[in-house]
Short mmCIF file of C-alpha atoms and ligand atoms in Angstrom, two decimals:
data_model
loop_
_atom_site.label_atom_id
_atom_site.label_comp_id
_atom_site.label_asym_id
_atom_site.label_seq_id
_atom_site.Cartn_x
_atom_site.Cartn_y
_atom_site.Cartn_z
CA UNK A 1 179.55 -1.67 241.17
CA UNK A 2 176.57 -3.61 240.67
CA UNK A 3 174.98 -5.07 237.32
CA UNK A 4 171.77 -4.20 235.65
CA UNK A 5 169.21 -6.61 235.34
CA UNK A 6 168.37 -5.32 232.21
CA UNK A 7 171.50 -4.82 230.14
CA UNK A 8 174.28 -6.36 232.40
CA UNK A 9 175.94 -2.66 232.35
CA UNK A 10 177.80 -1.83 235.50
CA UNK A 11 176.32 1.41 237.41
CA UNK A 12 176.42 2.14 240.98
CA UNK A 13 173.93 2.78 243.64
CA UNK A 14 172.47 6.81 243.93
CA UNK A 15 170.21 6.13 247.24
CA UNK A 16 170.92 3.73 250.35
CA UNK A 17 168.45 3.51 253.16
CA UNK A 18 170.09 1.14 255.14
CA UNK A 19 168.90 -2.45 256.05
CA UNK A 20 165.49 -2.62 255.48
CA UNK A 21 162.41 -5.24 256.52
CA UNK A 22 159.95 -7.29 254.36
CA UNK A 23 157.54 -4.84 253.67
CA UNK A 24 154.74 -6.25 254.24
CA UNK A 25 156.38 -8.64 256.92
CA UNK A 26 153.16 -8.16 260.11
CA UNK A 27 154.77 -9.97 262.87
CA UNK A 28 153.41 -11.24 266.36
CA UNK A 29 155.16 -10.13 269.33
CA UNK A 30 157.14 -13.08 269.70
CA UNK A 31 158.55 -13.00 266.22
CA UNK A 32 159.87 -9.87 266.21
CA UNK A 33 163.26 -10.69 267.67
CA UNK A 34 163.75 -12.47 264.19
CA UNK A 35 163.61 -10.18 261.74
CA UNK A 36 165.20 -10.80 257.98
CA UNK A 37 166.16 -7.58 256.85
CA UNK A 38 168.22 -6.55 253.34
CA UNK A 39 170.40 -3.74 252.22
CA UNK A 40 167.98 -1.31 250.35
CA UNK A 41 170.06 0.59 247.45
CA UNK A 42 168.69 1.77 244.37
CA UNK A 43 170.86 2.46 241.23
CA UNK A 44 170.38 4.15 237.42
CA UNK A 45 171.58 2.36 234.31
CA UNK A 46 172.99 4.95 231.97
CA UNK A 47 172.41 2.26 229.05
CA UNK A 48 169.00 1.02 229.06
CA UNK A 49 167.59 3.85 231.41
CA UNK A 50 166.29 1.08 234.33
CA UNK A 51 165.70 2.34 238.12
CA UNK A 52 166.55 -0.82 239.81
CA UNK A 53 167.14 -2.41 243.43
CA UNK A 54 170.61 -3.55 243.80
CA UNK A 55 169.57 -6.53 245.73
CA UNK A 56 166.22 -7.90 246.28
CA UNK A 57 165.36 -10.61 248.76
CA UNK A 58 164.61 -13.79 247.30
CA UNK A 59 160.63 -14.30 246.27
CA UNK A 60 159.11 -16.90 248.84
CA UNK A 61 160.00 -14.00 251.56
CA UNK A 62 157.97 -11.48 250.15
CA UNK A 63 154.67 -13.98 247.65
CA UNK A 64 153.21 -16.41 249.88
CA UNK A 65 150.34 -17.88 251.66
CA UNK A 66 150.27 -15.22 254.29
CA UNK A 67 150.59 -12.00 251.65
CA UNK A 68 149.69 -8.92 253.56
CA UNK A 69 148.36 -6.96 250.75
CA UNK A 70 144.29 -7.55 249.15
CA UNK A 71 143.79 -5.38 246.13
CA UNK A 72 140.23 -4.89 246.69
CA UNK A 73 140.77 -2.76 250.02
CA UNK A 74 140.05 0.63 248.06
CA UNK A 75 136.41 1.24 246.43
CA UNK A 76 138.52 3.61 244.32
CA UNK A 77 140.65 0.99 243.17
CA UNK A 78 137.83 -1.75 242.65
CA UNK A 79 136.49 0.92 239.65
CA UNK A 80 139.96 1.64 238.43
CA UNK A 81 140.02 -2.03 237.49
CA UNK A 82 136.81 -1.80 236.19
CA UNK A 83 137.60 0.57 233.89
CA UNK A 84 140.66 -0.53 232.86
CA UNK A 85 138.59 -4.25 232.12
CA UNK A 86 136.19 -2.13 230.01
CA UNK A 87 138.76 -0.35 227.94
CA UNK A 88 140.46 -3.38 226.99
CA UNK A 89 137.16 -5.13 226.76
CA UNK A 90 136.50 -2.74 223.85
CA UNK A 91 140.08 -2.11 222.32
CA UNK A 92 140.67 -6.09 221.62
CA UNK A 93 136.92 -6.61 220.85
CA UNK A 94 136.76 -9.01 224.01
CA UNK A 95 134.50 -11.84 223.15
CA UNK A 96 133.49 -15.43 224.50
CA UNK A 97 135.68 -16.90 222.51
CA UNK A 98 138.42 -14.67 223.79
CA UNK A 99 141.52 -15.59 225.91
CA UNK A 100 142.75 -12.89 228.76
CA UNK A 101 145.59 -13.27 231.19
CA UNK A 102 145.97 -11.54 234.06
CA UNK A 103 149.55 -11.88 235.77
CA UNK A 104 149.40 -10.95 239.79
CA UNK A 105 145.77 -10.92 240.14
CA UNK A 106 145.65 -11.42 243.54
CA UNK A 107 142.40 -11.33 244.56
CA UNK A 108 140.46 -11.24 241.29
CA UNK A 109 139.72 -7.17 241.67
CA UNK A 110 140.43 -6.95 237.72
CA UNK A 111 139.38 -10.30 236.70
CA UNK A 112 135.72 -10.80 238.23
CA UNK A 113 134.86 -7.92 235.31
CA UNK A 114 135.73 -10.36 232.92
CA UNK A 115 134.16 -13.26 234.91
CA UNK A 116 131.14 -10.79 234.83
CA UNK A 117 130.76 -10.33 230.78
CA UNK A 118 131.75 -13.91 230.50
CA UNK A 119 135.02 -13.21 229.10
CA UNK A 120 137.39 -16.59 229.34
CA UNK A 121 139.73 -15.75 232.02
CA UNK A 122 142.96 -17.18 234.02
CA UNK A 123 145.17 -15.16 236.76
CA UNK A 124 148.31 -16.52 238.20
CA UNK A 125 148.88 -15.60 241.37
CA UNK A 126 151.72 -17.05 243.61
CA UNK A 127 149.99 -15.73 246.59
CA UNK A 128 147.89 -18.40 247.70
CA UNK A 129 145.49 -16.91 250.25
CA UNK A 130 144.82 -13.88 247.94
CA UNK A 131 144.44 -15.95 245.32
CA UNK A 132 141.64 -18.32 247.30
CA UNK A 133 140.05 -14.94 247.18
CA UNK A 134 139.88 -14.58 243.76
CA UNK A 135 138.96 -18.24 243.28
CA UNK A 136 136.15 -18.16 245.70
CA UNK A 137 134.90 -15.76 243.10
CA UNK A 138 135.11 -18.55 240.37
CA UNK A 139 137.94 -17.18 238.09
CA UNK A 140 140.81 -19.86 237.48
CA UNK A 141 144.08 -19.12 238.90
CA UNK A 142 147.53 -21.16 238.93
CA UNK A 143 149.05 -20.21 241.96
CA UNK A 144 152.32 -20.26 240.69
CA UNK A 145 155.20 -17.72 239.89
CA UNK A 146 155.16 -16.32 235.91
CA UNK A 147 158.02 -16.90 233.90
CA UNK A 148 158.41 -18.47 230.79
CA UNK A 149 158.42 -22.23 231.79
CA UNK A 150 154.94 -21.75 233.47
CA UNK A 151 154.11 -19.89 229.94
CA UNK A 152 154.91 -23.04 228.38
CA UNK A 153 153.07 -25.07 230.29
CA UNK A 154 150.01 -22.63 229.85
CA UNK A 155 150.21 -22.25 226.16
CA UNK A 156 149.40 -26.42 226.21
CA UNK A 157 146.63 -26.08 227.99
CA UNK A 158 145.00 -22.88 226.89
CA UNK A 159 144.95 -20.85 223.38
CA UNK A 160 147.05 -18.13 222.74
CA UNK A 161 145.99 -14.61 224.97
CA UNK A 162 144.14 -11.86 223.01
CA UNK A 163 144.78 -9.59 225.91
CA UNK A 164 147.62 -10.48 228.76
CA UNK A 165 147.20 -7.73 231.73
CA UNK A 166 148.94 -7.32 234.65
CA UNK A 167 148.43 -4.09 237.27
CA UNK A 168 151.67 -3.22 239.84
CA UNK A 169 153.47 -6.83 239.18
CA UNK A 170 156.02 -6.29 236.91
CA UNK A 171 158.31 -3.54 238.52
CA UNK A 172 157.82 -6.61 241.68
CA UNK A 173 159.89 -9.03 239.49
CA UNK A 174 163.74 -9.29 239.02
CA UNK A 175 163.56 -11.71 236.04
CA UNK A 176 161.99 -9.67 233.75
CA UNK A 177 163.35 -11.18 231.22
CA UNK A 178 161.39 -14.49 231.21
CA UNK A 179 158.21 -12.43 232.15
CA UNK A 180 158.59 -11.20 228.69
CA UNK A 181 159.70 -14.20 227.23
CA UNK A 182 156.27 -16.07 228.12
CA UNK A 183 154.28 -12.79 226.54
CA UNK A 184 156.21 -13.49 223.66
CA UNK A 185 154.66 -17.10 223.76
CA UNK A 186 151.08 -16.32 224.90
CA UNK A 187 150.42 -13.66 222.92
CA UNK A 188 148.35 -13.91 219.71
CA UNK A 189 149.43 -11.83 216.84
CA UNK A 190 147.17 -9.10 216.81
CA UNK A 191 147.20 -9.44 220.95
CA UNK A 192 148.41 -6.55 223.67
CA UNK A 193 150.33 -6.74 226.84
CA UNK A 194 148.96 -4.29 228.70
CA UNK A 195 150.43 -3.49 232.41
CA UNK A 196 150.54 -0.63 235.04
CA UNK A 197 153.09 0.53 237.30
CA UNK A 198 153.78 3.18 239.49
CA UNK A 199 155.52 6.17 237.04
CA UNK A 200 159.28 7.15 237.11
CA UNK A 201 158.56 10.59 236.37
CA UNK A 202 155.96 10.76 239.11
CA UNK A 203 157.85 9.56 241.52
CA UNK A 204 161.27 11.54 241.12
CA UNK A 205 158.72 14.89 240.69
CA UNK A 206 156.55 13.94 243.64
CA UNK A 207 159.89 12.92 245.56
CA UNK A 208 157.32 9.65 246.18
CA UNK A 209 160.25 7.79 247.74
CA UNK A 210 158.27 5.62 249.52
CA UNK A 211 157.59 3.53 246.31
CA UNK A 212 160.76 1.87 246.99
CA UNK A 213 160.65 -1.25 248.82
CA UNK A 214 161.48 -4.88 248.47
CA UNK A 215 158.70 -5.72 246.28
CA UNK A 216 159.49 -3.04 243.90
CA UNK A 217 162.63 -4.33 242.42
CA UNK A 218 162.00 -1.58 239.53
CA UNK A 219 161.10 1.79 238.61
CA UNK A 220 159.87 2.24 235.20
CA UNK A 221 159.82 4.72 232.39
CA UNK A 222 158.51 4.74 228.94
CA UNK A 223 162.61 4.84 227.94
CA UNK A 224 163.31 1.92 230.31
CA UNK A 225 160.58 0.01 228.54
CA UNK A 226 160.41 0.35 224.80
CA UNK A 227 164.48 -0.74 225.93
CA UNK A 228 163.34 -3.72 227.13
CA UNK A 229 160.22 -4.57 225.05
CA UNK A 230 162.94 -3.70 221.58
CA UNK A 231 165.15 -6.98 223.25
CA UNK A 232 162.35 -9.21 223.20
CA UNK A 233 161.38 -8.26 219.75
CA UNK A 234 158.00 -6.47 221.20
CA UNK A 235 157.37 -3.22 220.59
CA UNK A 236 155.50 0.00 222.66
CA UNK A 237 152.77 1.09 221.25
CA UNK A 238 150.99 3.27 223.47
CA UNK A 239 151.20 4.96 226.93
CA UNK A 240 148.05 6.18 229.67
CA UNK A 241 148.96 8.12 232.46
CA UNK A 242 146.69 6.82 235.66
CA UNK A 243 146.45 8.34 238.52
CA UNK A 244 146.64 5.50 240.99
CA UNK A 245 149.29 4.99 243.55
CA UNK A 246 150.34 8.21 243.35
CA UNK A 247 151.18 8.66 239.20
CA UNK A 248 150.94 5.77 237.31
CA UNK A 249 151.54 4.48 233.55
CA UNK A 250 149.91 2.16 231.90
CA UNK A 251 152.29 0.86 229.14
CA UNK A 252 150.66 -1.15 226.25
CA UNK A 253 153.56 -3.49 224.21
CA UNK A 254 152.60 -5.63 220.78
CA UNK A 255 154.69 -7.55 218.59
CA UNK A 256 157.35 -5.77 216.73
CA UNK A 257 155.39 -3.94 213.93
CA UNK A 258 152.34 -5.70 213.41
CA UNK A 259 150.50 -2.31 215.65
CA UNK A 260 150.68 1.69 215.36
CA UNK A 261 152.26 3.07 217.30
CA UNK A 262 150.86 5.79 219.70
CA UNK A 263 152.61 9.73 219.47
CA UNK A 264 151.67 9.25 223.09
CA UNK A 265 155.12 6.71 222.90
CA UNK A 266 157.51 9.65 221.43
CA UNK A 267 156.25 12.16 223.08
CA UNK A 268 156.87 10.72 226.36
CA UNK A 269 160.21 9.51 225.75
CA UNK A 270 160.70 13.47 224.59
CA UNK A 271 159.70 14.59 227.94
CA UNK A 272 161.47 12.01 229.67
CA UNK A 273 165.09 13.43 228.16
CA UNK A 274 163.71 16.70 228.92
CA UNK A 275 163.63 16.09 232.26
CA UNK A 276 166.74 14.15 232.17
CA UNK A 277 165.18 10.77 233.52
CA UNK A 278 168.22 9.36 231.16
CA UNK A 279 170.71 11.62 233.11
CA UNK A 280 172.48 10.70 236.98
CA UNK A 281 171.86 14.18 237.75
CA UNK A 282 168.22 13.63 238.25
CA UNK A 283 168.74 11.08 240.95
CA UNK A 284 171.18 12.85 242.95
CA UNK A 285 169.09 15.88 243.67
CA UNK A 286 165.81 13.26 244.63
CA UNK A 287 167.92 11.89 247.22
CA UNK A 288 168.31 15.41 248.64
CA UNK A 289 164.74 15.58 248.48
CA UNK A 290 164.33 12.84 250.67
CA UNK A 291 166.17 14.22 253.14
CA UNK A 292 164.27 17.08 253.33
CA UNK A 293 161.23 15.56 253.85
CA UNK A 294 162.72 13.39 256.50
CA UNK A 295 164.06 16.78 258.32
CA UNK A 296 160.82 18.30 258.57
CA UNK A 297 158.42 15.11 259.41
CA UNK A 298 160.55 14.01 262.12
CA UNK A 299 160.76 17.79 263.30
CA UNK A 300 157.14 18.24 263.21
CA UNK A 301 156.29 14.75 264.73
CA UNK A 302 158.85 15.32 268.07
CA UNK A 303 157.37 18.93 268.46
CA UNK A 304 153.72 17.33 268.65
CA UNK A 305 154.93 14.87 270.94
CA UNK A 306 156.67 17.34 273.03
CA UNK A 307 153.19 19.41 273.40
CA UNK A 308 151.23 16.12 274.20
CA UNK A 309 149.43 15.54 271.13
CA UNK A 310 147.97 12.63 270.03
CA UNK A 311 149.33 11.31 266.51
CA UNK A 312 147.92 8.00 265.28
CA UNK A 313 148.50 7.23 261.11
CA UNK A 314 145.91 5.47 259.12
CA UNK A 315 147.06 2.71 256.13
CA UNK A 316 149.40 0.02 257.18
CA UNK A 317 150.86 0.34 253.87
CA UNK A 318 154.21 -1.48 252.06
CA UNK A 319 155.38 2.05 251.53
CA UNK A 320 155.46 3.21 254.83
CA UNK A 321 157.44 0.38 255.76
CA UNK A 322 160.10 2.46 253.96
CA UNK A 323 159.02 5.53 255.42
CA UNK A 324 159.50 4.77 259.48
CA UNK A 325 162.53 2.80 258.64
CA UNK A 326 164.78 5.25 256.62
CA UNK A 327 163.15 7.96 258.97
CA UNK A 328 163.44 6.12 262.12
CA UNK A 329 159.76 6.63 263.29
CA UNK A 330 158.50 4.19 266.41
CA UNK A 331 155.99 4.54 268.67
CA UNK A 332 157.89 6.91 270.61
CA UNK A 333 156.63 9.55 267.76
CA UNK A 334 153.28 7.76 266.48
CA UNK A 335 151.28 5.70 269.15
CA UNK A 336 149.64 3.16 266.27
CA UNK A 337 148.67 2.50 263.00
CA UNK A 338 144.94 2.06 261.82
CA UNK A 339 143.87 -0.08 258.90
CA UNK A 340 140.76 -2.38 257.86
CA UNK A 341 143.16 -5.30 256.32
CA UNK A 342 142.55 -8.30 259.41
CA UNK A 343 146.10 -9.92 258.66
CA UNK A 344 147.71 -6.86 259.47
CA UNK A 345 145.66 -6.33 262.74
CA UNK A 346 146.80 -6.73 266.11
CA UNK A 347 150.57 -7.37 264.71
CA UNK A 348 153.70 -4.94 264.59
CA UNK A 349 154.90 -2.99 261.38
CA UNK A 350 158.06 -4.35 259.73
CA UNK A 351 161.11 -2.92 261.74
CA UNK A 352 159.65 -0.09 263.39
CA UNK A 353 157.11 -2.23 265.61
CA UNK A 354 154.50 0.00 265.63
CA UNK A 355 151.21 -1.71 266.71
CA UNK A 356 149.00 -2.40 263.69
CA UNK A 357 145.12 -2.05 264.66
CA UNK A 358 141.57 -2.62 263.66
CA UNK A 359 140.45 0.25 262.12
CA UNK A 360 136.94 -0.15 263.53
CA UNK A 361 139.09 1.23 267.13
CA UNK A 362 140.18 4.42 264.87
CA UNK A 363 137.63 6.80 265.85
CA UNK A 364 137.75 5.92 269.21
CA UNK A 365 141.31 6.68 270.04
CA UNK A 366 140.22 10.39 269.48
CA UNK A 367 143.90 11.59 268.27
CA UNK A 368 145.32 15.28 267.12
CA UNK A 369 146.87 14.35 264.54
CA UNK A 370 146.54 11.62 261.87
CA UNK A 371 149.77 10.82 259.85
CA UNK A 372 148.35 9.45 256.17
CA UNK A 373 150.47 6.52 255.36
CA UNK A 374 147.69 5.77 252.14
CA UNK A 375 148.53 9.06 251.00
CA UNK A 376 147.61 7.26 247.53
CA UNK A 377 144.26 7.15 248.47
CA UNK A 378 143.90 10.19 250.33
CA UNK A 379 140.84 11.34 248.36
CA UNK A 380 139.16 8.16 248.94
CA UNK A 381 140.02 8.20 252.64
CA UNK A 382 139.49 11.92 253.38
CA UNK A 383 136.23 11.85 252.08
CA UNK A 384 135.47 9.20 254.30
CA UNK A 385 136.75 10.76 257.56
CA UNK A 386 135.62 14.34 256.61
CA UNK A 387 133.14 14.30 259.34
CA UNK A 388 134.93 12.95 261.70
CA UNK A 389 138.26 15.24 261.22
CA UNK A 390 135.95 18.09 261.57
CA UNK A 391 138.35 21.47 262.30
CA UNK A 392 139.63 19.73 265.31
CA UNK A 393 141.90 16.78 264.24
CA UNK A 394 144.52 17.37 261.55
CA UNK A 395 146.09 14.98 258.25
CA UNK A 396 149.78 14.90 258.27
CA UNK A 397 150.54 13.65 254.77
CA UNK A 398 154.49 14.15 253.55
CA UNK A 399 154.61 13.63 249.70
CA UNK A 400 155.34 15.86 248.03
CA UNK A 401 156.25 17.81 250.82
CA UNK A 402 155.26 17.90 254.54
CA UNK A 403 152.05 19.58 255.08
CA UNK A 404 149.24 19.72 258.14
CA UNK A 405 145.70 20.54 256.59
O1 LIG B 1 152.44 -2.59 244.41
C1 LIG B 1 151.78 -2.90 245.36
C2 LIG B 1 150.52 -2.15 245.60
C3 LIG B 1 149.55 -2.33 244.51
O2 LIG B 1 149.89 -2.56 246.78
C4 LIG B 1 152.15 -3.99 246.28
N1 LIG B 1 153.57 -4.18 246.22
C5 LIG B 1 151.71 -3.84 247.69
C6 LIG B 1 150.68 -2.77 247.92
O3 LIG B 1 151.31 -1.57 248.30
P1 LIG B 1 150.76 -0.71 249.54
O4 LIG B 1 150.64 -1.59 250.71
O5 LIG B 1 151.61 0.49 249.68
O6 LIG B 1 149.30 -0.37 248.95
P2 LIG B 1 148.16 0.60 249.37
O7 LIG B 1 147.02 0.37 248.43
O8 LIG B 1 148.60 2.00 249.50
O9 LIG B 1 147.71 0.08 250.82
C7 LIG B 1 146.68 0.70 251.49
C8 LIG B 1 146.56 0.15 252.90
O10 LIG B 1 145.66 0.98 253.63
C9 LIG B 1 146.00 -1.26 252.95
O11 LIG B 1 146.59 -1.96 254.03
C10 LIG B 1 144.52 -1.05 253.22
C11 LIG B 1 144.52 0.21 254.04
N2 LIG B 1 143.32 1.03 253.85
C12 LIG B 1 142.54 1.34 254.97
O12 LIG B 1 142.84 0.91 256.10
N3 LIG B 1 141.43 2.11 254.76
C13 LIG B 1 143.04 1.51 252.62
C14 LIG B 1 141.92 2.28 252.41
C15 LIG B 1 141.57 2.82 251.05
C16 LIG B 1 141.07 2.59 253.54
O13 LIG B 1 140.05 3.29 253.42
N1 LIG B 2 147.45 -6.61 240.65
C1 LIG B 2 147.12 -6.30 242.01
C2 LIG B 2 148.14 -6.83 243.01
C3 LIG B 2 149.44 -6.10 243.13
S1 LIG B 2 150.43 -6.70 244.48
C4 LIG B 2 146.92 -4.82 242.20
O1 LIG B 2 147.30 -4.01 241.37
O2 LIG B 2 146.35 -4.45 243.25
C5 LIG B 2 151.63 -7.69 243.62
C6 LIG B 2 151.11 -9.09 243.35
O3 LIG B 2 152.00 -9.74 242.43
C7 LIG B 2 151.03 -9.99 244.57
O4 LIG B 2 149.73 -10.47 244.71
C8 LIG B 2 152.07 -11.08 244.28
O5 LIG B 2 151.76 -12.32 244.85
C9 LIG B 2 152.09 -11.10 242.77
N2 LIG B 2 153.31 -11.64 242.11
C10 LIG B 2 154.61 -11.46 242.46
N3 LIG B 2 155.43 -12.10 241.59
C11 LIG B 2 154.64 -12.69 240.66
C12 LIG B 2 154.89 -13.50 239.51
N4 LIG B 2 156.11 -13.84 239.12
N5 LIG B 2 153.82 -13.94 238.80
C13 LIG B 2 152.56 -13.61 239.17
N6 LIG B 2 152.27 -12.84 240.24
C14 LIG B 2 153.29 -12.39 240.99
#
């Protein structure tokens, strides 16, 4: 039995994949006999609703100065962030005397909007070399962890937030509870917490598996999080389905009663039931889907390597670190991995030790096949490659389901 990081309810585990890596743990040869690794289990509380980790390894391992991940790798991504800075630009009336927060803004793709129309800005970011990123940009980050004693210390030194953001950060971060203990403090009274996450829903339709990883400690639902917003006397108001990473939602929480709130808010918690996100049942038959998926890519991937063809995958991602360690892929079944991040490059994936490599070397290792780790951004990559994939070479992509196109 484990307890809920939500409610303290007991509930026990529906998925284990084993031991798993840091996710975005890039090692030299040499350091790969040394590998920390964690038992990966996720569980549903039938209280308060919360997809949760079981155990997550402690922060420092995952946030630090060599953080493998920079937002602004994806031109689709830099306009997301754009757009989501303009919406809120012109919901809170966003003004130079304005105050915006952005937790996890790693390296400023959200905040240099801001910067840009001169809106008063500060990110925390615990990361420090993403967050020299973001600085060299000129916004003002703490590189610290948020929780409600660096909320404190904030709301000394800066006026209440009329807008505190955040964008794939808070399902990263067990203590939840202080997260939303410093909104409580920051936020003015007519202000929003706004944040985005990779969807519940999407995930157990999609079978998206691979969003489970270290860093995502949770998996949230609009049920999950009017639960937790009602405990810290915050209330949500509204909810935006997004397309990124896969199926988003964009949850936006205000003080208890001082905002309407959305029929987007019911009407999702409606479907939610409907589905039975607040129901075991759900989970069990995901985890079947996994294995499914896991039958038929490591089927398809020994039968091209039993006819001699070339498979390469493209994205270096922190989901796929999931991916070739539940399915036990090496480079026995895909030579390499491709991607344009240089931290990543010439280093080994977490646990599988596949070799990680400039993508400027992609073209020329003329492969068959192409296994799409970024499957999140496969419109943004296809596009890209079109030319290049011509009818010859072929995507491998495996959520929802396995397909070759
Ligand atoms: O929640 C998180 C999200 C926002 O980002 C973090 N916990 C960590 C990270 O997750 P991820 O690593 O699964 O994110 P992405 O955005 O799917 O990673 C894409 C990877 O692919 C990056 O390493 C960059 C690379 N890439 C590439 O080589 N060529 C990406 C694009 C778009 C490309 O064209
Ligand atoms: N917002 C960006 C980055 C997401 S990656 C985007 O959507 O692309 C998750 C980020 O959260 C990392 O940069 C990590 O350093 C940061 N992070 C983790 N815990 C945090 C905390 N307690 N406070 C602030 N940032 C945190």
């Amino acid at each position: 039995m484990s307890k809920c990081l939500i409610c303290s309810d007991n509930f026990n585990p529906f998925v284990d994949f084993g031991n798993m890596p840091i996710a975005n743990a890039f090692s030299l040869k040499e350091e790969l006999f040394n590998e920390y690794t964690f038992a990966m289990k996720v569980g549903f509380c039938e209280n308060c609703n919360m997809v949760q980790l079981v155990e997550q390894p402690d922060r420092e391992k995952m946030f630090h100065e060599n953080y493998a991940f920079f937002s602004s790798t994806s031109n689709y991504m830099i306009n997301h962030f754009n757009d989501f800075a303009s919406s809120v630009i012109s919901l809170q009336n966003l003004n130079e005397n304005s105050f915006v927060l952005e937790v996890g803004c790693n390296d400023g793709i959200m905040l240099q909007s801001f910067l840009s129309n001169k809106i008063p800005c500060l990110g925390i970011e615990p990361s420090q070399n993403v967050a020299n990123v973001a600085m060299e940009k000129g916004i003002e980050v703490i590189t610290e962890f948020f929780d409600q004693p660096l909320a404190q210390h904030i709301s000394k030194i800066h006026q209440k937030a009329d807008a505190i953001l955040s964008a794939n950060v808070m399902c990263h971060i067990p203590y939840i509870h202080s997260i939303y203990d410093g909104v409580k403090t920051l936020l003015k009274d007519d202000g929003v917490f706004i944040f985005e996450d990779p969807y519940l829903g999407e995930i157990i339709e999609k079978t998206s598996f691979d969003q489970i990883y270290d860093e995502h400690v949770f998996l949230f639902s609009a049920l999950s999080i009017s639960y937790l917003a009602n405990v810290h006397d915050l209330e949500l108001v509204n909810v935006e389905p997004q397309i990124t990473h896969g199926g988003s939602m964009r949850y936006t929480i205000a003080h208890k009663g001082l905002k309407k709130v959305s029929k987007n808010v019911n009407r999702l918690i409606e479907k939610e039931k409907a589905i039975g996100l607040d129901k075991k049942l759900a989970y069990m038959s995901f985890t079947k889907s996994v294995d499914k998926i896991k039958d038929d890519l490591i089927g398809l991937l020994t039968r091209l390597k039993n006819e001699g063809k070339k498979v390469v995958a493209y994205g270096a991602t922190s989901k796929s670190t999931t991916v070739t360690n539940y399915f036990g892929i090496t480079p026995d079944l895909v030579d390499c991995i491709y991607d344009t991040t240089p931290i990543k490059q010439n280093k080994y994936s977490p646990g599988a030790h596949i070799p990680v490599l400039p993508y400027s070397q992609f073209r020329e290792s003329n492969p068959d096949y192409v296994l799409l780790f970024a499957w999140n951004h496969a419109e943004e990559i296809m596009k890209k490659e079109s030319d290049y994939m011509g009818k010859k070479r072929h995507w491998i992509t495996y959520i929802p389901d396995v397909k070759v196109s």
